[in-house]
Amino acid sequence: VEQQAITPSVTEAAQINAWEAQLNEPGANQALVGRWLFEHLFLAHIYFEGGEAGHFFQWVRSRTPSGKPVDLIATRRPDDDPGSDFYYRLIPVP
């Protein structure tokens, strides 16, 4: 079965941008909140209110910031050292 790539709707894209901006702000408090959310939600499939039916997203760590293609950082556990600077990103679940 061939899967179609999910393209976020305008509403979803706005919410993704807001979440990514919030979790990637500089500062110790923001870093703590971002890390806590990622460690607890990395397996979750996120749905946005007002989003398209069947559109789900997941949190990942990426070497690239918002607005650029995701360069996924794969680690065994969510609290493993990513080995470089990273950004929290939301990507579509196929």
PDB file of N, CA and C in Angstrom:
ATOM      1  N   VAL A   1       0.846  -1.173   0.000  1.00  0.00           N
ATOM      2  CA  VAL A   1       0.000   0.000   0.000  1.00  0.00           C
ATOM      3  C   VAL A   1       0.890   1.235   0.000  1.00  0.00           C
ATOM      4  N   GLU A   2       0.651   2.091  -0.942  1.00  0.00           N
ATOM      5  CA  GLU A   2       1.418   3.321  -1.039  1.00  0.00           C
ATOM      6  C   GLU A   2       0.785   4.391  -0.166  1.00  0.00           C
ATOM      7  N   GLN A   3       1.605   5.095   0.612  1.00  0.00           N
ATOM      8  CA  GLN A   3       1.093   6.133   1.487  1.00  0.00           C
ATOM      9  C   GLN A   3       1.385   7.501   0.895  1.00  0.00           C
ATOM     10  N   GLN A   4       0.419   8.380   1.035  1.00  0.00           N
ATOM     11  CA  GLN A   4       0.579   9.752   0.582  1.00  0.00           C
ATOM     12  C   GLN A   4       1.220  10.572   1.697  1.00  0.00           C
ATOM     13  N   ALA A   5       2.135  11.449   1.324  1.00  0.00           N
ATOM     14  CA  ALA A   5       2.731  12.343   2.314  1.00  0.00           C
ATOM     15  C   ALA A   5       1.668  13.331   2.784  1.00  0.00           C
ATOM     16  N   ILE A   6       1.636  13.561   4.078  1.00  0.00           N
ATOM     17  CA  ILE A   6       0.663  14.492   4.646  1.00  0.00           C
ATOM     18  C   ILE A   6       1.234  15.901   4.570  1.00  0.00           C
ATOM     19  N   THR A   7       0.446  16.807   4.045  1.00  0.00           N
ATOM     20  CA  THR A   7       0.810  18.213   4.024  1.00  0.00           C
ATOM     21  C   THR A   7      -0.068  18.926   5.038  1.00  0.00           C
ATOM     22  N   PRO A   8       0.529  19.585   6.028  1.00  0.00           N
ATOM     23  CA  PRO A   8      -0.283  20.268   7.037  1.00  0.00           C
ATOM     24  C   PRO A   8      -1.162  21.345   6.412  1.00  0.00           C
ATOM     25  N   SER A   9      -2.388  21.463   6.932  1.00  0.00           N
ATOM     26  CA  SER A   9      -3.282  22.529   6.492  1.00  0.00           C
ATOM     27  C   SER A   9      -2.751  23.863   7.018  1.00  0.00           C
ATOM     28  N   VAL A  10      -3.357  24.950   6.592  1.00  0.00           N
ATOM     29  CA  VAL A  10      -2.936  26.277   7.046  1.00  0.00           C
ATOM     30  C   VAL A  10      -3.077  26.382   8.566  1.00  0.00           C
ATOM     31  N   THR A  11      -4.189  25.874   9.099  1.00  0.00           N
ATOM     32  CA  THR A  11      -4.417  25.896  10.549  1.00  0.00           C
ATOM     33  C   THR A  11      -3.368  25.070  11.277  1.00  0.00           C
ATOM     34  N   GLU A  12      -3.090  23.875  10.767  1.00  0.00           N
ATOM     35  CA  GLU A  12      -2.086  23.007  11.388  1.00  0.00           C
ATOM     36  C   GLU A  12      -0.699  23.635  11.315  1.00  0.00           C
ATOM     37  N   ALA A  13      -0.355  24.207  10.167  1.00  0.00           N
ATOM     38  CA  ALA A  13       0.963  24.830   9.999  1.00  0.00           C
ATOM     39  C   ALA A  13       1.156  25.982  10.985  1.00  0.00           C
ATOM     40  N   ALA A  14       0.110  26.761  11.208  1.00  0.00           N
ATOM     41  CA  ALA A  14       0.203  27.869  12.164  1.00  0.00           C
ATOM     42  C   ALA A  14       0.436  27.344  13.579  1.00  0.00           C
ATOM     43  N   GLN A  15      -0.266  26.271  13.943  1.00  0.00           N
ATOM     44  CA  GLN A  15      -0.092  25.695  15.280  1.00  0.00           C
ATOM     45  C   GLN A  15       1.283  25.040  15.420  1.00  0.00           C
ATOM     46  N   ILE A  16       1.750  24.384  14.370  1.00  0.00           N
ATOM     47  CA  ILE A  16       3.093  23.790  14.391  1.00  0.00           C
ATOM     48  C   ILE A  16       4.138  24.881  14.595  1.00  0.00           C
ATOM     49  N   ASN A  17       4.025  25.971  13.839  1.00  0.00           N
ATOM     50  CA  ASN A  17       4.982  27.077  13.973  1.00  0.00           C
ATOM     51  C   ASN A  17       4.966  27.662  15.381  1.00  0.00           C
ATOM     52  N   ALA A  18       3.776  27.809  15.954  1.00  0.00           N
ATOM     53  CA  ALA A  18       3.669  28.363  17.306  1.00  0.00           C
ATOM     54  C   ALA A  18       4.320  27.440  18.334  1.00  0.00           C
ATOM     55  N   TRP A  19       4.055  26.130  18.241  1.00  0.00           N
ATOM     56  CA  TRP A  19       4.646  25.172  19.185  1.00  0.00           C
ATOM     57  C   TRP A  19       6.161  25.116  19.031  1.00  0.00           C
ATOM     58  N   GLU A  20       6.642  25.065  17.793  1.00  0.00           N
ATOM     59  CA  GLU A  20       8.088  24.997  17.580  1.00  0.00           C
ATOM     60  C   GLU A  20       8.772  26.263  18.077  1.00  0.00           C
ATOM     61  N   ALA A  21       8.159  27.414  17.844  1.00  0.00           N
ATOM     62  CA  ALA A  21       8.737  28.671  18.328  1.00  0.00           C
ATOM     63  C   ALA A  21       8.792  28.677  19.854  1.00  0.00           C
ATOM     64  N   GLN A  22       7.725  28.219  20.493  1.00  0.00           N
ATOM     65  CA  GLN A  22       7.667  28.187  21.958  1.00  0.00           C
ATOM     66  C   GLN A  22       8.737  27.265  22.540  1.00  0.00           C
ATOM     67  N   LEU A  23       8.871  26.060  21.986  1.00  0.00           N
ATOM     68  CA  LEU A  23       9.778  25.071  22.568  1.00  0.00           C
ATOM     69  C   LEU A  23      11.239  25.283  22.190  1.00  0.00           C
ATOM     70  N   ASN A  24      11.500  26.130  21.213  1.00  0.00           N
ATOM     71  CA  ASN A  24      12.882  26.374  20.801  1.00  0.00           C
ATOM     72  C   ASN A  24      13.385  27.757  21.203  1.00  0.00           C
ATOM     73  N   GLU A  25      12.630  28.445  22.061  1.00  0.00           N
ATOM     74  CA  GLU A  25      13.085  29.740  22.563  1.00  0.00           C
ATOM     75  C   GLU A  25      14.322  29.543  23.429  1.00  0.00           C
ATOM     76  N   PRO A  26      15.236  30.512  23.421  1.00  0.00           N
ATOM     77  CA  PRO A  26      16.406  30.391  24.296  1.00  0.00           C
ATOM     78  C   PRO A  26      16.000  30.600  25.755  1.00  0.00           C
ATOM     79  N   GLY A  27      16.756  30.005  26.641  1.00  0.00           N
ATOM     80  CA  GLY A  27      16.509  30.179  28.071  1.00  0.00           C
ATOM     81  C   GLY A  27      16.378  28.849  28.787  1.00  0.00           C
ATOM     82  N   ALA A  28      16.757  28.857  30.053  1.00  0.00           N
ATOM     83  CA  ALA A  28      16.752  27.628  30.844  1.00  0.00           C
ATOM     84  C   ALA A  28      15.339  27.092  31.059  1.00  0.00           C
ATOM     85  N   ASN A  29      14.376  27.970  31.353  1.00  0.00           N
ATOM     86  CA  ASN A  29      13.002  27.509  31.577  1.00  0.00           C
ATOM     87  C   ASN A  29      12.415  26.878  30.324  1.00  0.00           C
ATOM     88  N   GLN A  30      12.615  27.521  29.175  1.00  0.00           N
ATOM     89  CA  GLN A  30      12.095  26.988  27.923  1.00  0.00           C
ATOM     90  C   GLN A  30      12.753  25.659  27.590  1.00  0.00           C
ATOM     91  N   ALA A  31      14.059  25.540  27.835  1.00  0.00           N
ATOM     92  CA  ALA A  31      14.763  24.284  27.564  1.00  0.00           C
ATOM     93  C   ALA A  31      14.220  23.162  28.439  1.00  0.00           C
ATOM     94  N   LEU A  32      13.939  23.471  29.697  1.00  0.00           N
ATOM     95  CA  LEU A  32      13.396  22.466  30.611  1.00  0.00           C
ATOM     96  C   LEU A  32      12.008  22.012  30.174  1.00  0.00           C
ATOM     97  N   VAL A  33      11.151  22.956  29.808  1.00  0.00           N
ATOM     98  CA  VAL A  33       9.801  22.610  29.352  1.00  0.00           C
ATOM     99  C   VAL A  33       9.870  21.804  28.064  1.00  0.00           C
ATOM    100  N   GLY A  34      10.695  22.229  27.118  1.00  0.00           N
ATOM    101  CA  GLY A  34      10.839  21.503  25.857  1.00  0.00           C
ATOM    102  C   GLY A  34      11.323  20.086  26.071  1.00  0.00           C
ATOM    103  N   ARG A  35      12.322  19.935  26.914  1.00  0.00           N
ATOM    104  CA  ARG A  35      12.854  18.592  27.175  1.00  0.00           C
ATOM    105  C   ARG A  35      11.810  17.718  27.851  1.00  0.00           C
ATOM    106  N   TRP A  36      11.105  18.250  28.845  1.00  0.00           N
ATOM    107  CA  TRP A  36      10.087  17.476  29.559  1.00  0.00           C
ATOM    108  C   TRP A  36       8.989  17.025  28.596  1.00  0.00           C
ATOM    109  N   LEU A  37       8.491  17.956  27.781  1.00  0.00           N
ATOM    110  CA  LEU A  37       7.435  17.595  26.830  1.00  0.00           C
ATOM    111  C   LEU A  37       7.918  16.548  25.835  1.00  0.00           C
ATOM    112  N   PHE A  38       9.128  16.719  25.304  1.00  0.00           N
ATOM    113  CA  PHE A  38       9.647  15.743  24.343  1.00  0.00           C
ATOM    114  C   PHE A  38       9.791  14.371  24.990  1.00  0.00           C
ATOM    115  N   GLU A  39      10.362  14.314  26.193  1.00  0.00           N
ATOM    116  CA  GLU A  39      10.579  13.025  26.854  1.00  0.00           C
ATOM    117  C   GLU A  39       9.270  12.318  27.192  1.00  0.00           C
ATOM    118  N   HIS A  40       8.185  13.068  27.362  1.00  0.00           N
ATOM    119  CA  HIS A  40       6.909  12.456  27.712  1.00  0.00           C
ATOM    120  C   HIS A  40       5.980  12.258  26.514  1.00  0.00           C
ATOM    121  N   LEU A  41       6.223  12.959  25.424  1.00  0.00           N
ATOM    122  CA  LEU A  41       5.317  12.884  24.275  1.00  0.00           C
ATOM    123  C   LEU A  41       5.969  12.354  23.002  1.00  0.00           C
ATOM    124  N   PHE A  42       7.215  11.876  23.071  1.00  0.00           N
ATOM    125  CA  PHE A  42       7.913  11.478  21.847  1.00  0.00           C
ATOM    126  C   PHE A  42       7.233  10.311  21.131  1.00  0.00           C
ATOM    127  N   LEU A  43       6.469   9.499  21.836  1.00  0.00           N
ATOM    128  CA  LEU A  43       5.751   8.389  21.197  1.00  0.00           C
ATOM    129  C   LEU A  43       4.323   8.753  20.802  1.00  0.00           C
ATOM    130  N   ALA A  44       3.857   9.912  21.228  1.00  0.00           N
ATOM    131  CA  ALA A  44       2.470  10.319  20.983  1.00  0.00           C
ATOM    132  C   ALA A  44       2.275  10.773  19.541  1.00  0.00           C
ATOM    133  N   HIS A  45       1.071  10.601  19.059  1.00  0.00           N
ATOM    134  CA  HIS A  45       0.657  11.170  17.785  1.00  0.00           C
ATOM    135  C   HIS A  45      -0.258  12.340  18.121  1.00  0.00           C
ATOM    136  N   ILE A  46       0.176  13.530  17.755  1.00  0.00           N
ATOM    137  CA  ILE A  46      -0.492  14.770  18.130  1.00  0.00           C
ATOM    138  C   ILE A  46      -1.517  15.146  17.066  1.00  0.00           C
ATOM    139  N   TYR A  47      -2.707  15.543  17.508  1.00  0.00           N
ATOM    140  CA  TYR A  47      -3.766  16.028  16.626  1.00  0.00           C
ATOM    141  C   TYR A  47      -4.076  17.463  17.027  1.00  0.00           C
ATOM    142  N   PHE A  48      -4.246  18.341  16.046  1.00  0.00           N
ATOM    143  CA  PHE A  48      -4.542  19.738  16.334  1.00  0.00           C
ATOM    144  C   PHE A  48      -6.027  20.021  16.197  1.00  0.00           C
ATOM    145  N   GLU A  49      -6.551  20.770  17.155  1.00  0.00           N
ATOM    146  CA  GLU A  49      -7.949  21.192  17.087  1.00  0.00           C
ATOM    147  C   GLU A  49      -8.130  22.040  15.831  1.00  0.00           C
ATOM    148  N   GLY A  50      -9.140  21.731  15.058  1.00  0.00           N
ATOM    149  CA  GLY A  50      -9.377  22.434  13.807  1.00  0.00           C
ATOM    150  C   GLY A  50      -8.555  21.888  12.656  1.00  0.00           C
ATOM    151  N   GLY A  51      -7.812  20.808  12.907  1.00  0.00           N
ATOM    152  CA  GLY A  51      -6.981  20.200  11.868  1.00  0.00           C
ATOM    153  C   GLY A  51      -7.775  19.249  10.992  1.00  0.00           C
ATOM    154  N   GLU A  52      -7.128  18.766   9.960  1.00  0.00           N
ATOM    155  CA  GLU A  52      -7.743  17.819   9.039  1.00  0.00           C
ATOM    156  C   GLU A  52      -7.911  16.455   9.706  1.00  0.00           C
ATOM    157  N   ALA A  53      -8.976  15.767   9.352  1.00  0.00           N
ATOM    158  CA  ALA A  53      -9.208  14.418   9.874  1.00  0.00           C
ATOM    159  C   ALA A  53      -8.078  13.499   9.412  1.00  0.00           C
ATOM    160  N   GLY A  54      -7.553  12.719  10.331  1.00  0.00           N
ATOM    161  CA  GLY A  54      -6.498  11.770   9.993  1.00  0.00           C
ATOM    162  C   GLY A  54      -5.102  12.348   9.939  1.00  0.00           C
ATOM    163  N   HIS A  55      -4.949  13.632  10.236  1.00  0.00           N
ATOM    164  CA  HIS A  55      -3.619  14.249  10.262  1.00  0.00           C
ATOM    165  C   HIS A  55      -3.065  14.177  11.678  1.00  0.00           C
ATOM    166  N   PHE A  56      -1.984  13.435  11.833  1.00  0.00           N
ATOM    167  CA  PHE A  56      -1.319  13.312  13.124  1.00  0.00           C
ATOM    168  C   PHE A  56       0.143  13.695  12.960  1.00  0.00           C
ATOM    169  N   PHE A  57       0.726  14.194  14.040  1.00  0.00           N
ATOM    170  CA  PHE A  57       2.101  14.672  14.025  1.00  0.00           C
ATOM    171  C   PHE A  57       2.841  14.104  15.225  1.00  0.00           C
ATOM    172  N   GLN A  58       4.174  14.050  15.119  1.00  0.00           N
ATOM    173  CA  GLN A  58       4.975  13.569  16.245  1.00  0.00           C
ATOM    174  C   GLN A  58       6.149  14.498  16.474  1.00  0.00           C
ATOM    175  N   TRP A  59       6.580  14.549  17.751  1.00  0.00           N
ATOM    176  CA  TRP A  59       7.731  15.357  18.126  1.00  0.00           C
ATOM    177  C   TRP A  59       9.010  14.624  17.786  1.00  0.00           C
ATOM    178  N   VAL A  60       9.961  15.333  17.212  1.00  0.00           N
ATOM    179  CA  VAL A  60      11.295  14.791  16.933  1.00  0.00           C
ATOM    180  C   VAL A  60      12.321  15.865  17.283  1.00  0.00           C
ATOM    181  N   ARG A  61      13.580  15.441  17.358  1.00  0.00           N
ATOM    182  CA  ARG A  61      14.685  16.395  17.470  1.00  0.00           C
ATOM    183  C   ARG A  61      15.365  16.440  16.111  1.00  0.00           C
ATOM    184  N   SER A  62      15.660  17.653  15.663  1.00  0.00           N
ATOM    185  CA  SER A  62      16.238  17.866  14.343  1.00  0.00           C
ATOM    186  C   SER A  62      17.470  18.758  14.452  1.00  0.00           C
ATOM    187  N   ARG A  63      18.403  18.559  13.531  1.00  0.00           N
ATOM    188  CA  ARG A  63      19.580  19.433  13.466  1.00  0.00           C
ATOM    189  C   ARG A  63      19.243  20.773  12.811  1.00  0.00           C
ATOM    190  N   THR A  64      18.077  20.844  12.176  1.00  0.00           N
ATOM    191  CA  THR A  64      17.689  22.046  11.441  1.00  0.00           C
ATOM    192  C   THR A  64      16.522  22.751  12.130  1.00  0.00           C
ATOM    193  N   PRO A  65      16.502  24.088  12.069  1.00  0.00           N
ATOM    194  CA  PRO A  65      15.413  24.838  12.701  1.00  0.00           C
ATOM    195  C   PRO A  65      14.140  24.821  11.856  1.00  0.00           C
ATOM    196  N   SER A  66      13.092  25.387  12.410  1.00  0.00           N
ATOM    197  CA  SER A  66      11.819  25.512  11.694  1.00  0.00           C
ATOM    198  C   SER A  66      12.037  26.227  10.369  1.00  0.00           C
ATOM    199  N   GLY A  67      11.269  25.831   9.376  1.00  0.00           N
ATOM    200  CA  GLY A  67      11.377  26.449   8.061  1.00  0.00           C
ATOM    201  C   GLY A  67      12.321  25.733   7.121  1.00  0.00           C
ATOM    202  N   LYS A  68      13.090  24.775   7.630  1.00  0.00           N
ATOM    203  CA  LYS A  68      14.003  23.982   6.803  1.00  0.00           C
ATOM    204  C   LYS A  68      13.588  22.521   6.892  1.00  0.00           C
ATOM    205  N   PRO A  69      13.986  21.696   5.913  1.00  0.00           N
ATOM    206  CA  PRO A  69      13.663  20.265   5.996  1.00  0.00           C
ATOM    207  C   PRO A  69      14.239  19.651   7.274  1.00  0.00           C
ATOM    208  N   VAL A  70      13.488  18.732   7.864  1.00  0.00           N
ATOM    209  CA  VAL A  70      13.904  18.089   9.111  1.00  0.00           C
ATOM    210  C   VAL A  70      15.104  17.189   8.859  1.00  0.00           C
ATOM    211  N   ASP A  71      16.140  17.349   9.675  1.00  0.00           N
ATOM    212  CA  ASP A  71      17.306  16.462   9.679  1.00  0.00           C
ATOM    213  C   ASP A  71      17.242  15.718  11.012  1.00  0.00           C
ATOM    214  N   LEU A  72      16.560  14.596  11.006  1.00  0.00           N
ATOM    215  CA  LEU A  72      16.218  13.841  12.204  1.00  0.00           C
ATOM    216  C   LEU A  72      17.452  13.381  12.974  1.00  0.00           C
ATOM    217  N   ILE A  73      17.404  13.528  14.285  1.00  0.00           N
ATOM    218  CA  ILE A  73      18.433  12.990  15.180  1.00  0.00           C
ATOM    219  C   ILE A  73      17.827  11.760  15.844  1.00  0.00           C
ATOM    220  N   ALA A  74      18.338  10.599  15.498  1.00  0.00           N
ATOM    221  CA  ALA A  74      17.817   9.350  16.055  1.00  0.00           C
ATOM    222  C   ALA A  74      18.657   8.940  17.254  1.00  0.00           C
ATOM    223  N   THR A  75      17.995   8.686  18.371  1.00  0.00           N
ATOM    224  CA  THR A  75      18.654   8.167  19.566  1.00  0.00           C
ATOM    225  C   THR A  75      17.825   7.009  20.095  1.00  0.00           C
ATOM    226  N   ARG A  76      18.460   6.170  20.878  1.00  0.00           N
ATOM    227  CA  ARG A  76      17.773   4.992  21.414  1.00  0.00           C
ATOM    228  C   ARG A  76      16.662   5.390  22.383  1.00  0.00           C
ATOM    229  N   ARG A  77      16.934   6.384  23.235  1.00  0.00           N
ATOM    230  CA  ARG A  77      15.966   6.839  24.230  1.00  0.00           C
ATOM    231  C   ARG A  77      15.785   8.349  24.091  1.00  0.00           C
ATOM    232  N   PRO A  78      14.647   8.868  24.520  1.00  0.00           N
ATOM    233  CA  PRO A  78      14.408  10.304  24.349  1.00  0.00           C
ATOM    234  C   PRO A  78      15.316  11.188  25.193  1.00  0.00           C
ATOM    235  N   ASP A  79      15.927  10.624  26.243  1.00  0.00           N
ATOM    236  CA  ASP A  79      16.812  11.435  27.072  1.00  0.00           C
ATOM    237  C   ASP A  79      18.289  11.226  26.748  1.00  0.00           C
ATOM    238  N   ASP A  80      18.588  10.465  25.676  1.00  0.00           N
ATOM    239  CA  ASP A  80      19.975  10.297  25.240  1.00  0.00           C
ATOM    240  C   ASP A  80      20.514  11.610  24.682  1.00  0.00           C
ATOM    241  N   ASP A  81      21.819  11.800  24.814  1.00  0.00           N
ATOM    242  CA  ASP A  81      22.477  12.990  24.286  1.00  0.00           C
ATOM    243  C   ASP A  81      22.381  12.980  22.760  1.00  0.00           C
ATOM    244  N   PRO A  82      21.820  14.039  22.157  1.00  0.00           N
ATOM    245  CA  PRO A  82      21.708  14.064  20.700  1.00  0.00           C
ATOM    246  C   PRO A  82      23.044  14.286  19.995  1.00  0.00           C
ATOM    247  N   GLY A  83      24.068  14.701  20.719  1.00  0.00           N
ATOM    248  CA  GLY A  83      25.396  14.839  20.138  1.00  0.00           C
ATOM    249  C   GLY A  83      25.654  16.137  19.406  1.00  0.00           C
ATOM    250  N   SER A  84      24.668  16.996  19.289  1.00  0.00           N
ATOM    251  CA  SER A  84      24.846  18.284  18.625  1.00  0.00           C
ATOM    252  C   SER A  84      23.708  19.203  19.049  1.00  0.00           C
ATOM    253  N   ASP A  85      23.783  20.443  18.589  1.00  0.00           N
ATOM    254  CA  ASP A  85      22.659  21.347  18.825  1.00  0.00           C
ATOM    255  C   ASP A  85      21.442  20.785  18.112  1.00  0.00           C
ATOM    256  N   PHE A  86      20.267  21.038  18.652  1.00  0.00           N
ATOM    257  CA  PHE A  86      19.059  20.489  18.041  1.00  0.00           C
ATOM    258  C   PHE A  86      17.878  21.424  18.252  1.00  0.00           C
ATOM    259  N   TYR A  87      16.820  21.135  17.512  1.00  0.00           N
ATOM    260  CA  TYR A  87      15.563  21.868  17.596  1.00  0.00           C
ATOM    261  C   TYR A  87      14.445  20.851  17.730  1.00  0.00           C
ATOM    262  N   TYR A  88      13.441  21.182  18.534  1.00  0.00           N
ATOM    263  CA  TYR A  88      12.253  20.341  18.608  1.00  0.00           C
ATOM    264  C   TYR A  88      11.374  20.689  17.418  1.00  0.00           C
ATOM    265  N   ARG A  89      10.937  19.653  16.710  1.00  0.00           N
ATOM    266  CA  ARG A  89      10.122  19.845  15.508  1.00  0.00           C
ATOM    267  C   ARG A  89       8.925  18.909  15.527  1.00  0.00           C
ATOM    268  N   LEU A  90       7.867  19.285  14.861  1.00  0.00           N
ATOM    269  CA  LEU A  90       6.699  18.431  14.665  1.00  0.00           C
ATOM    270  C   LEU A  90       6.666  18.005  13.209  1.00  0.00           C
ATOM    271  N   ILE A  91       6.579  16.691  12.982  1.00  0.00           N
ATOM    272  CA  ILE A  91       6.523  16.178  11.611  1.00  0.00           C
ATOM    273  C   ILE A  91       5.273  15.326  11.439  1.00  0.00           C
ATOM    274  N   PRO A  92       4.744  15.260  10.221  1.00  0.00           N
ATOM    275  CA  PRO A  92       3.565  14.427   9.977  1.00  0.00           C
ATOM    276  C   PRO A  92       3.871  12.947  10.180  1.00  0.00           C
ATOM    277  N   VAL A  93       2.889  12.230  10.705  1.00  0.00           N
ATOM    278  CA  VAL A  93       2.976  10.777  10.819  1.00  0.00           C
ATOM    279  C   VAL A  93       2.342  10.211   9.555  1.00  0.00           C
ATOM    280  N   PRO A  94       3.107   9.441   8.765  1.00  0.00           N
ATOM    281  CA  PRO A  94       2.529   8.912   7.510  1.00  0.00           C
ATOM    282  C   PRO A  94       1.429   7.898   7.762  1.00  0.00           C
TER     283      PRO A  94
END
